[in-house]
PDB file of C-alpha atoms in Angstrom:
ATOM      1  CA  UNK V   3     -47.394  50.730  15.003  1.00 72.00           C
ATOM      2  CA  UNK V   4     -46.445  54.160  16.500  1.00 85.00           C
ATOM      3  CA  UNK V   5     -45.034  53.747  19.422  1.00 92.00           C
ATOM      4  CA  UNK V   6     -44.794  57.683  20.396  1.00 95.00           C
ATOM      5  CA  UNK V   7     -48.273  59.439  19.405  1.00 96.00           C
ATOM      6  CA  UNK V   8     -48.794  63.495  19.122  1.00 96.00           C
ATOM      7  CA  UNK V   9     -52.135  63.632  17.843  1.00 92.00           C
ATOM      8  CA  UNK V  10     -52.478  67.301  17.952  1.00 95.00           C
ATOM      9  CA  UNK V  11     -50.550  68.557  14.474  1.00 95.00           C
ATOM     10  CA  UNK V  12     -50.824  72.013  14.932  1.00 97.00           C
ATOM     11  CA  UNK V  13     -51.389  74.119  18.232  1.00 97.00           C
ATOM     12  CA  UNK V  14     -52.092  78.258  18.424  1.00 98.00           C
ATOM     13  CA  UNK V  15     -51.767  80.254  21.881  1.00 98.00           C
ATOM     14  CA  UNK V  16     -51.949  83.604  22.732  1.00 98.00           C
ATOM     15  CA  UNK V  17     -48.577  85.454  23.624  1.00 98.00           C
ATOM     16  CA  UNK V  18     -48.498  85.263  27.703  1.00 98.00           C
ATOM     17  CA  UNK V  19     -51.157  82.123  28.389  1.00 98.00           C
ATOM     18  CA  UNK V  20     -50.222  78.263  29.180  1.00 98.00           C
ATOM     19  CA  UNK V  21     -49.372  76.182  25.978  1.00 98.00           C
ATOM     20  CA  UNK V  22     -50.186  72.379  27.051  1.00 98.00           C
ATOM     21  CA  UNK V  23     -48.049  69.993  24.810  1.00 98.00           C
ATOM     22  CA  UNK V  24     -49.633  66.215  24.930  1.00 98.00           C
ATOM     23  CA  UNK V  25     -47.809  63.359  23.918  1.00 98.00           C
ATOM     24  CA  UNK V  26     -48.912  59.495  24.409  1.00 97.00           C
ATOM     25  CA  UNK V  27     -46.995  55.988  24.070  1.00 96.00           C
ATOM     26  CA  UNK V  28     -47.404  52.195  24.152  1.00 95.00           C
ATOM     27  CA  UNK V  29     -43.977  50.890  24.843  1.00 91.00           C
ATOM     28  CA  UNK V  30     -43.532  50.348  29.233  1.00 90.00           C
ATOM     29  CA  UNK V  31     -40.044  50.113  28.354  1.00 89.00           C
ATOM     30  CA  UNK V  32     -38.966  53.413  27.679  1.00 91.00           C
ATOM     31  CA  UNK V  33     -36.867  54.711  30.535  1.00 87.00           C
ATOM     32  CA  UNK V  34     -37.181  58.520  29.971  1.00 91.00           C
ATOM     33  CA  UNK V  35     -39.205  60.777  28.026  1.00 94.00           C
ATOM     34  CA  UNK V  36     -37.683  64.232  26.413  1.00 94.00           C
ATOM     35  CA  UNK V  37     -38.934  66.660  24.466  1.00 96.00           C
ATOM     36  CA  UNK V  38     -36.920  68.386  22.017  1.00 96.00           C
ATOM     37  CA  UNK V  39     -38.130  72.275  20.048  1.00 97.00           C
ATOM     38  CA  UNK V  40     -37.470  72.380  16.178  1.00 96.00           C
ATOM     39  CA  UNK V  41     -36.945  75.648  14.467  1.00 96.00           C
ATOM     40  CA  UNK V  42     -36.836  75.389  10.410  1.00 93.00           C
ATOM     41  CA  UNK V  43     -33.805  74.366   8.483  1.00 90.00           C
ATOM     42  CA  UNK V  44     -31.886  73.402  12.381  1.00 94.00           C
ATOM     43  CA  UNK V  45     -31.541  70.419  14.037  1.00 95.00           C
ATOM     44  CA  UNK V  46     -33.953  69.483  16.884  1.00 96.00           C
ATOM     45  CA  UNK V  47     -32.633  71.124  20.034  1.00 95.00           C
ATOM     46  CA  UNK V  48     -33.182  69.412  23.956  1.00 94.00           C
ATOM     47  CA  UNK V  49     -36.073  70.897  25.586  1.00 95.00           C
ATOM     48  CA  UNK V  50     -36.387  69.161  29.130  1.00 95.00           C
ATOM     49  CA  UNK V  51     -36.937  65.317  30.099  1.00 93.00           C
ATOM     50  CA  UNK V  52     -38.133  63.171  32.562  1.00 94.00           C
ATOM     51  CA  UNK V  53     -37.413  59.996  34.187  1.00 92.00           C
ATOM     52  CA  UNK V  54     -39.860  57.230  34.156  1.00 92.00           C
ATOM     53  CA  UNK V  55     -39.710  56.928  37.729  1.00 92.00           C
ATOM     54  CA  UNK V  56     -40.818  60.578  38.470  1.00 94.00           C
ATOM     55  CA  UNK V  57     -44.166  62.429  37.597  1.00 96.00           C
ATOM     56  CA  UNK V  58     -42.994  66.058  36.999  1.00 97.00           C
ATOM     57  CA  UNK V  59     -39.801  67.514  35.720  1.00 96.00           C
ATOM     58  CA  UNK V  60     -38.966  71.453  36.382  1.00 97.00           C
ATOM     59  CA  UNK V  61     -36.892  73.982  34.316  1.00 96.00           C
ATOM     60  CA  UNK V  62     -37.767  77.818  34.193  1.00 97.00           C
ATOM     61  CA  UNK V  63     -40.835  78.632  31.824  1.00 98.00           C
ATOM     62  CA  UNK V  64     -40.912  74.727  30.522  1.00 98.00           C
ATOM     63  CA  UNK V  65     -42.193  71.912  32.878  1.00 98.00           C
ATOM     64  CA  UNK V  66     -42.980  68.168  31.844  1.00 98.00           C
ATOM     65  CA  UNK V  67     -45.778  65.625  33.280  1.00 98.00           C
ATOM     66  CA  UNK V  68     -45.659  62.096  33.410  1.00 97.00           C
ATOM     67  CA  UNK V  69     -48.803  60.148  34.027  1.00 97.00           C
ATOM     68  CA  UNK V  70     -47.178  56.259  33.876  1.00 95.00           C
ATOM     69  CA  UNK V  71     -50.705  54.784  34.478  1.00 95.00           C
ATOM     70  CA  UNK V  72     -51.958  56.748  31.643  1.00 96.00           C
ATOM     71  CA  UNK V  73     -48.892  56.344  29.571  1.00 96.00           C
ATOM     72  CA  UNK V  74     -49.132  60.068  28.632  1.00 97.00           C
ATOM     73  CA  UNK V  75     -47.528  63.114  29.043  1.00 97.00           C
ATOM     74  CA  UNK V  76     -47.482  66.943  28.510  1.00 98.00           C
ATOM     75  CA  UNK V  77     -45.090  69.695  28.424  1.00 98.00           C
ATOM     76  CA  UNK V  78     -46.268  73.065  29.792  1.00 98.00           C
ATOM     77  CA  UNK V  79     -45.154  75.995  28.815  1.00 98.00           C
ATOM     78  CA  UNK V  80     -45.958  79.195  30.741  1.00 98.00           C
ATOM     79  CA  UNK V  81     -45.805  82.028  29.541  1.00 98.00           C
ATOM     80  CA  UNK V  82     -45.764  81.610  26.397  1.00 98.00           C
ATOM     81  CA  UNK V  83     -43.638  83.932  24.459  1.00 98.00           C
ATOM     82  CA  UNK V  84     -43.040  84.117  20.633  1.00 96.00           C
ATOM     83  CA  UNK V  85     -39.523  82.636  20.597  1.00 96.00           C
ATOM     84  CA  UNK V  86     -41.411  79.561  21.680  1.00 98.00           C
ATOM     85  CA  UNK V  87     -43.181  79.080  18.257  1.00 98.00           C
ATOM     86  CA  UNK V  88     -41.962  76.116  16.394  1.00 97.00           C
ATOM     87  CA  UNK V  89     -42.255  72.609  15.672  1.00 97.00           C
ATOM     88  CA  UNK V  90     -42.130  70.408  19.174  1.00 98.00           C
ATOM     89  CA  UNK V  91     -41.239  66.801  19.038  1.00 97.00           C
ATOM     90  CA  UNK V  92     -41.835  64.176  22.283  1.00 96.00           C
ATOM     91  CA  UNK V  93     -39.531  61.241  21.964  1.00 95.00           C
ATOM     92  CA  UNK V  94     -38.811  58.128  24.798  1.00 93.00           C
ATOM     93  CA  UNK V  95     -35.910  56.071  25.320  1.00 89.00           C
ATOM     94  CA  UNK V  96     -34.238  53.798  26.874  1.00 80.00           C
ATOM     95  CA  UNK V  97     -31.785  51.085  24.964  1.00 77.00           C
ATOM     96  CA  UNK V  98     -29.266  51.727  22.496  1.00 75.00           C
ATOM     97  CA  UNK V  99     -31.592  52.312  20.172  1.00 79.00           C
ATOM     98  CA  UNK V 100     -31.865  55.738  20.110  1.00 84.00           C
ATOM     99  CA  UNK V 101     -35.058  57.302  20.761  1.00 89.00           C
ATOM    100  CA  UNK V 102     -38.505  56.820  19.433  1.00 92.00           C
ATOM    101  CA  UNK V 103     -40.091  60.098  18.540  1.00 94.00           C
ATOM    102  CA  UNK V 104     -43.516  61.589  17.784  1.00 95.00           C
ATOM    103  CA  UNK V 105     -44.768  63.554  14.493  1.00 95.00           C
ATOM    104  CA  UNK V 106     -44.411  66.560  16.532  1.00 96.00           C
ATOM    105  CA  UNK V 107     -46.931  69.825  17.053  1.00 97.00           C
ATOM    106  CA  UNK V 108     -46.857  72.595  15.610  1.00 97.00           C
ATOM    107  CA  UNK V 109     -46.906  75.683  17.687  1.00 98.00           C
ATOM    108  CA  UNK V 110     -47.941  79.158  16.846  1.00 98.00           C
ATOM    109  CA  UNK V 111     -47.859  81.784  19.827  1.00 98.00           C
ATOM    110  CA  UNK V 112     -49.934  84.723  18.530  1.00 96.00           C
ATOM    111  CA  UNK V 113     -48.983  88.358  19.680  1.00 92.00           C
TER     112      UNK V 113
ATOM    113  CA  UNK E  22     -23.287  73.911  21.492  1.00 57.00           C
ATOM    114  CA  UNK E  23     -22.710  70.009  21.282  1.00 66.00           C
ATOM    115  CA  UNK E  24     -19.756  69.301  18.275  1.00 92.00           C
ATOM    116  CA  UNK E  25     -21.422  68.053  15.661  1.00 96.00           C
ATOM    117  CA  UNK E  26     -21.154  68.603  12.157  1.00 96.00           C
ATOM    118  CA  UNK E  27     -22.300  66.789   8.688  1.00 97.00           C
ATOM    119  CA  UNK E  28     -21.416  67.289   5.482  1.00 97.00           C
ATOM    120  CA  UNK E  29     -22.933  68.364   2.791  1.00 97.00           C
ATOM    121  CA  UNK E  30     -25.865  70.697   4.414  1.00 97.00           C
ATOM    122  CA  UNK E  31     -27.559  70.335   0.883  1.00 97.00           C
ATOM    123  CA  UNK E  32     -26.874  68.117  -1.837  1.00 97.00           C
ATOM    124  CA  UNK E  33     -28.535  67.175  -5.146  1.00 98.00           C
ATOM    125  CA  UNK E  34     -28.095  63.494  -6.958  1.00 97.00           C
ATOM    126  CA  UNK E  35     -29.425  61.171 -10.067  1.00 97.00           C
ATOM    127  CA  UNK E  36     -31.972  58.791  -9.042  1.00 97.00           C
ATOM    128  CA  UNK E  37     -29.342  55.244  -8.833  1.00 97.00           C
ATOM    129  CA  UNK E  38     -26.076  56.664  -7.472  1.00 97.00           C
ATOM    130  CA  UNK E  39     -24.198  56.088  -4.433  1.00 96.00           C
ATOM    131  CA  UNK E  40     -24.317  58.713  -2.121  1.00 97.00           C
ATOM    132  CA  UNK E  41     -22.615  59.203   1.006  1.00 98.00           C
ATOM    133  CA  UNK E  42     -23.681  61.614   4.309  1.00 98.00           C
ATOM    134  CA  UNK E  43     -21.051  62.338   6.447  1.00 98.00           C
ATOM    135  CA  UNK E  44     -21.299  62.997  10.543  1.00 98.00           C
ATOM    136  CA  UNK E  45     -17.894  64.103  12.790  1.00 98.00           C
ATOM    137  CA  UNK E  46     -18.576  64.894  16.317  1.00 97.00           C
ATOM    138  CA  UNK E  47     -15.831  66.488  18.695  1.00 96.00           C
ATOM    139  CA  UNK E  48     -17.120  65.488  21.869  1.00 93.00           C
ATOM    140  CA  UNK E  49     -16.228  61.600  22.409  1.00 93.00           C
ATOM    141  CA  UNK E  50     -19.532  60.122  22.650  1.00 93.00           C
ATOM    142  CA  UNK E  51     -20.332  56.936  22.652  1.00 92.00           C
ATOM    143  CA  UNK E  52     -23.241  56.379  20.778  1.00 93.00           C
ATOM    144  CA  UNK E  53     -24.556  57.778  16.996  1.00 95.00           C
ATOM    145  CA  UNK E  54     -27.550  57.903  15.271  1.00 95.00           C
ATOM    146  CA  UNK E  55     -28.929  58.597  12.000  1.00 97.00           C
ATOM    147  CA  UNK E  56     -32.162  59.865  11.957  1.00 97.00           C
ATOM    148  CA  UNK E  57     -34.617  60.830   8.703  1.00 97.00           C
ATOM    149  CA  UNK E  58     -37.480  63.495   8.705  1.00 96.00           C
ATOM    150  CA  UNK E  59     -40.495  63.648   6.369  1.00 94.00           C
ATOM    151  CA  UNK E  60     -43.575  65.563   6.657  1.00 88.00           C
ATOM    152  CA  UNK E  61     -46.209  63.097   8.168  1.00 86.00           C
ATOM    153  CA  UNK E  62     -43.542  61.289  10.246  1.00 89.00           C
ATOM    154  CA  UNK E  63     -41.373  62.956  12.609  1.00 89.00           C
ATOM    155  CA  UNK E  64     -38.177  61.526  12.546  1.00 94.00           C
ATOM    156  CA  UNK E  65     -37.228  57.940  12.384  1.00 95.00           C
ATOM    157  CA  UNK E  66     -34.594  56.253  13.207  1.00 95.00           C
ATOM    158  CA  UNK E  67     -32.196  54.943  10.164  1.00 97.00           C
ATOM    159  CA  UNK E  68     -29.561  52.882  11.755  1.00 96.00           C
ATOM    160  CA  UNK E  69     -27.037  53.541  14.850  1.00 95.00           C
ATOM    161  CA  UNK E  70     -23.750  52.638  16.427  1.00 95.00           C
ATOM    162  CA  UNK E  71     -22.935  51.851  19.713  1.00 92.00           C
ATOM    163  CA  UNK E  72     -18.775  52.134  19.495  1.00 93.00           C
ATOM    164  CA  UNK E  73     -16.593  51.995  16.533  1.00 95.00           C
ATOM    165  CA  UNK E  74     -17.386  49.072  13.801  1.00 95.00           C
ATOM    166  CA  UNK E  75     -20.456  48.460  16.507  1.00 95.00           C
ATOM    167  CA  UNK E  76     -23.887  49.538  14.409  1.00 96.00           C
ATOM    168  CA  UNK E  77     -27.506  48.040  13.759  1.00 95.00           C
ATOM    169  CA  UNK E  78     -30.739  48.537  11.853  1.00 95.00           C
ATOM    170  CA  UNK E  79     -33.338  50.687  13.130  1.00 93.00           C
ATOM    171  CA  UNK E  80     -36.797  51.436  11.905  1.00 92.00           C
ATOM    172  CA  UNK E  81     -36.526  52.395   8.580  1.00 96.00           C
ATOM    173  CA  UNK E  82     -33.028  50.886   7.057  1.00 96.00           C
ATOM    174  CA  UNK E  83     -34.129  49.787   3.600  1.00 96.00           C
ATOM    175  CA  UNK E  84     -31.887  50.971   1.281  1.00 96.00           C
ATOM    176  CA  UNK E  85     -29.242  52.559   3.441  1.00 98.00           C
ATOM    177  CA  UNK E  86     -25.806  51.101   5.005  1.00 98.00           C
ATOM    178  CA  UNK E  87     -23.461  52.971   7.966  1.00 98.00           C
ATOM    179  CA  UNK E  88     -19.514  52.682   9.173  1.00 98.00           C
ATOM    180  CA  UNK E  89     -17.847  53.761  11.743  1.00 98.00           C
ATOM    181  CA  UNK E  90     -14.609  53.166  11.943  1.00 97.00           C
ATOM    182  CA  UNK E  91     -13.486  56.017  14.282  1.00 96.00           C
ATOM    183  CA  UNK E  92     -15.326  57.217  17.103  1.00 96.00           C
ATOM    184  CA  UNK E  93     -15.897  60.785  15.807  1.00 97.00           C
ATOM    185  CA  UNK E  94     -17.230  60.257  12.232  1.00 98.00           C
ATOM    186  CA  UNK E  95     -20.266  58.084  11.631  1.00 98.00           C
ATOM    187  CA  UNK E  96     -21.169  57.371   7.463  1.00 98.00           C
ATOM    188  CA  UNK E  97     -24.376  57.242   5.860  1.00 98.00           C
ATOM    189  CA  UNK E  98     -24.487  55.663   2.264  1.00 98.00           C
ATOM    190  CA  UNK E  99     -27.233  55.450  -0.132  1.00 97.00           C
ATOM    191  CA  UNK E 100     -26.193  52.724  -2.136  1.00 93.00           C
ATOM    192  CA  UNK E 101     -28.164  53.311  -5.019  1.00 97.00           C
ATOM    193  CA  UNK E 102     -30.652  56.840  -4.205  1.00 97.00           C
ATOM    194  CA  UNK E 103     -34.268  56.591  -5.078  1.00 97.00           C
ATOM    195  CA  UNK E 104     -36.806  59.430  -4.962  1.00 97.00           C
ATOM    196  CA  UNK E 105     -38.465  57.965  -1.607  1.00 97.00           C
ATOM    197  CA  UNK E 106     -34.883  59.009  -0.624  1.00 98.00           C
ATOM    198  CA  UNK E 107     -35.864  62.750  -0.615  1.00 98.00           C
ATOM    199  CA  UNK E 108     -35.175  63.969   2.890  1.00 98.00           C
ATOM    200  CA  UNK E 109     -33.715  65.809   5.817  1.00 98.00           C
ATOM    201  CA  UNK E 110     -30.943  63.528   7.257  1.00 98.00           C
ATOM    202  CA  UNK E 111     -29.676  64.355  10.937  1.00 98.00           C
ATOM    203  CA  UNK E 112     -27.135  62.982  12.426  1.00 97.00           C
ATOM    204  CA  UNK E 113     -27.343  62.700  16.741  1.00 95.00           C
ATOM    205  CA  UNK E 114     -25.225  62.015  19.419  1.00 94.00           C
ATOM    206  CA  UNK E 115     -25.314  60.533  22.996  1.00 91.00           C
ATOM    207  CA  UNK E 116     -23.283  59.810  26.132  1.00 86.00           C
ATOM    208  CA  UNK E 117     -24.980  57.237  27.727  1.00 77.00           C
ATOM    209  CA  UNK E 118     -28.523  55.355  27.012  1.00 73.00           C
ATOM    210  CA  UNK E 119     -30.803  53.137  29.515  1.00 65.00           C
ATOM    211  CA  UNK E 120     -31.856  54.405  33.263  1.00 57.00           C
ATOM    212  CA  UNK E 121     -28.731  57.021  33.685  1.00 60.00           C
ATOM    213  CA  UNK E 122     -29.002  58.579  29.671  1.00 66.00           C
ATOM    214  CA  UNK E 123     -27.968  61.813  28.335  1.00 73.00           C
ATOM    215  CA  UNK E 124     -30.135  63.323  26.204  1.00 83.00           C
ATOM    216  CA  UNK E 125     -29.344  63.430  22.316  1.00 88.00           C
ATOM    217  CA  UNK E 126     -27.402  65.801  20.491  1.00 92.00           C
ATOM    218  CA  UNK E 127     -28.328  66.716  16.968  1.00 95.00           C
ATOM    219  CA  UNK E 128     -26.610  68.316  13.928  1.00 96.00           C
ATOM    220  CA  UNK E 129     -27.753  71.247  11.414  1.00 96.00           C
ATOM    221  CA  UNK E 130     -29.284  68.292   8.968  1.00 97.00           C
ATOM    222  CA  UNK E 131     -28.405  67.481   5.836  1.00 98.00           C
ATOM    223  CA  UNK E 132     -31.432  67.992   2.846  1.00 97.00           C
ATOM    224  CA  UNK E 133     -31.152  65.562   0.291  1.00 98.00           C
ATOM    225  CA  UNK E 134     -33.086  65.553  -2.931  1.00 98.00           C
ATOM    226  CA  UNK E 135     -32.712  62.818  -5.335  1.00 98.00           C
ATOM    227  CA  UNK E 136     -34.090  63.885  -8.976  1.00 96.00           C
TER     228      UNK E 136
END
């Protein structure tokens, strides 16, 4: 039963456009959503987040969408540059527990 | 950077021995996870600790135990390694969880690769 869903593997954008990032989940009780940017052979690094009580989240190049009703969200990133290319993970939390995450999406900014 | 280190970064073992993944973090947080990666999967959760000698099971436990006895350095034993084993082990960290969280710290990973 996955409980955070990224059902697009793989993603490829031309340098300069919008990348759109989706992301769906079942569990109402996650309290915040995040979205973390994996480069090979590091650790996942923070991205942005968003509360569950808010619809849109704000930082720079990199903003985040929350649709509660929908239980989905996106990450947007405009532009796009080429640093940006690498494996993005969604995850949501809110216990102890640590945080649930996605299979992530590949994404490939082309020049 | 968040202070987070584990030990070994790489490390080779026989199919049935004991291994043992080390995490130390620097920056007094609260809570630590342990968190696997395999192609296919993401990363799941292995087991976590809420304060020292304070830990439970999370998705994917089977096979795997955890101490902490201090709060900087949280352990991650493979009693007895199997192939299914093979993996990249990271180690996070957090502040605070529920309606008022931090988000999660993560270390460089650990590859593991049990022959």
């Amino acid at each position: 039963d996955q409980q955070v869903k990224q059902n697009s593997p793989s993603l490829s954008v031309q340098e300069g456009r919008i990348s759109i990032l989706n992301c769906d989940y079942t569990n109402s009780m996650f309290d915040y959503f995040l979205w973390y940017k994996k480069y090979p052979a590091e650790g996942p690094t923070f991205l942005i987040s968003i509360s569950s009580i808010k619809d849109k989240n704000e930082d720079g190049r990199f903003t985040v969408f929350l649709n509660k009703s929908a239980k989905h969200l996106s990450l947007h990133i405009v532009p796009s540059q080429p640093g940006d290319s690498a494996v993005y993970f969604c995850a949501g939390g809110g216990g102890a527990d640590g945080l649930t995450f996605g299979k992530g999406t590949h994404l490939i900014i082309q020049p | 950077d968040a202070g987070i280190t584990q030990s070994p970064r790489h490390k080779v073992t026989e199919t049935g021995t004991p291994v043992t993944l080390r995490c130390h973090q620097t920056e007094n947080h609260r809570y630590m996870y342990w968190y696997r990666q395999d192609p296919g999967h993401g990363l799941r959760l292995i087991h976590y600790s809420y304060g020292v000698k304070d830990t439970d099971k999370g998705e994917v436990s089977d096979g795997y135990s955890v101490s902490r006895s201090k709060t900087e350095d949280f352990l991650l034993t493979l009693e007895s390694a199997t192939s299914s084993q093979t993996s990249v082990y990271f180690c996070a960290i957090s502040e605070s969880v529920g309606a008022h969280s931090t988000e999660a710290f993560f270390g460089q990973g650990t590859r593991l690769t049990v022959v």
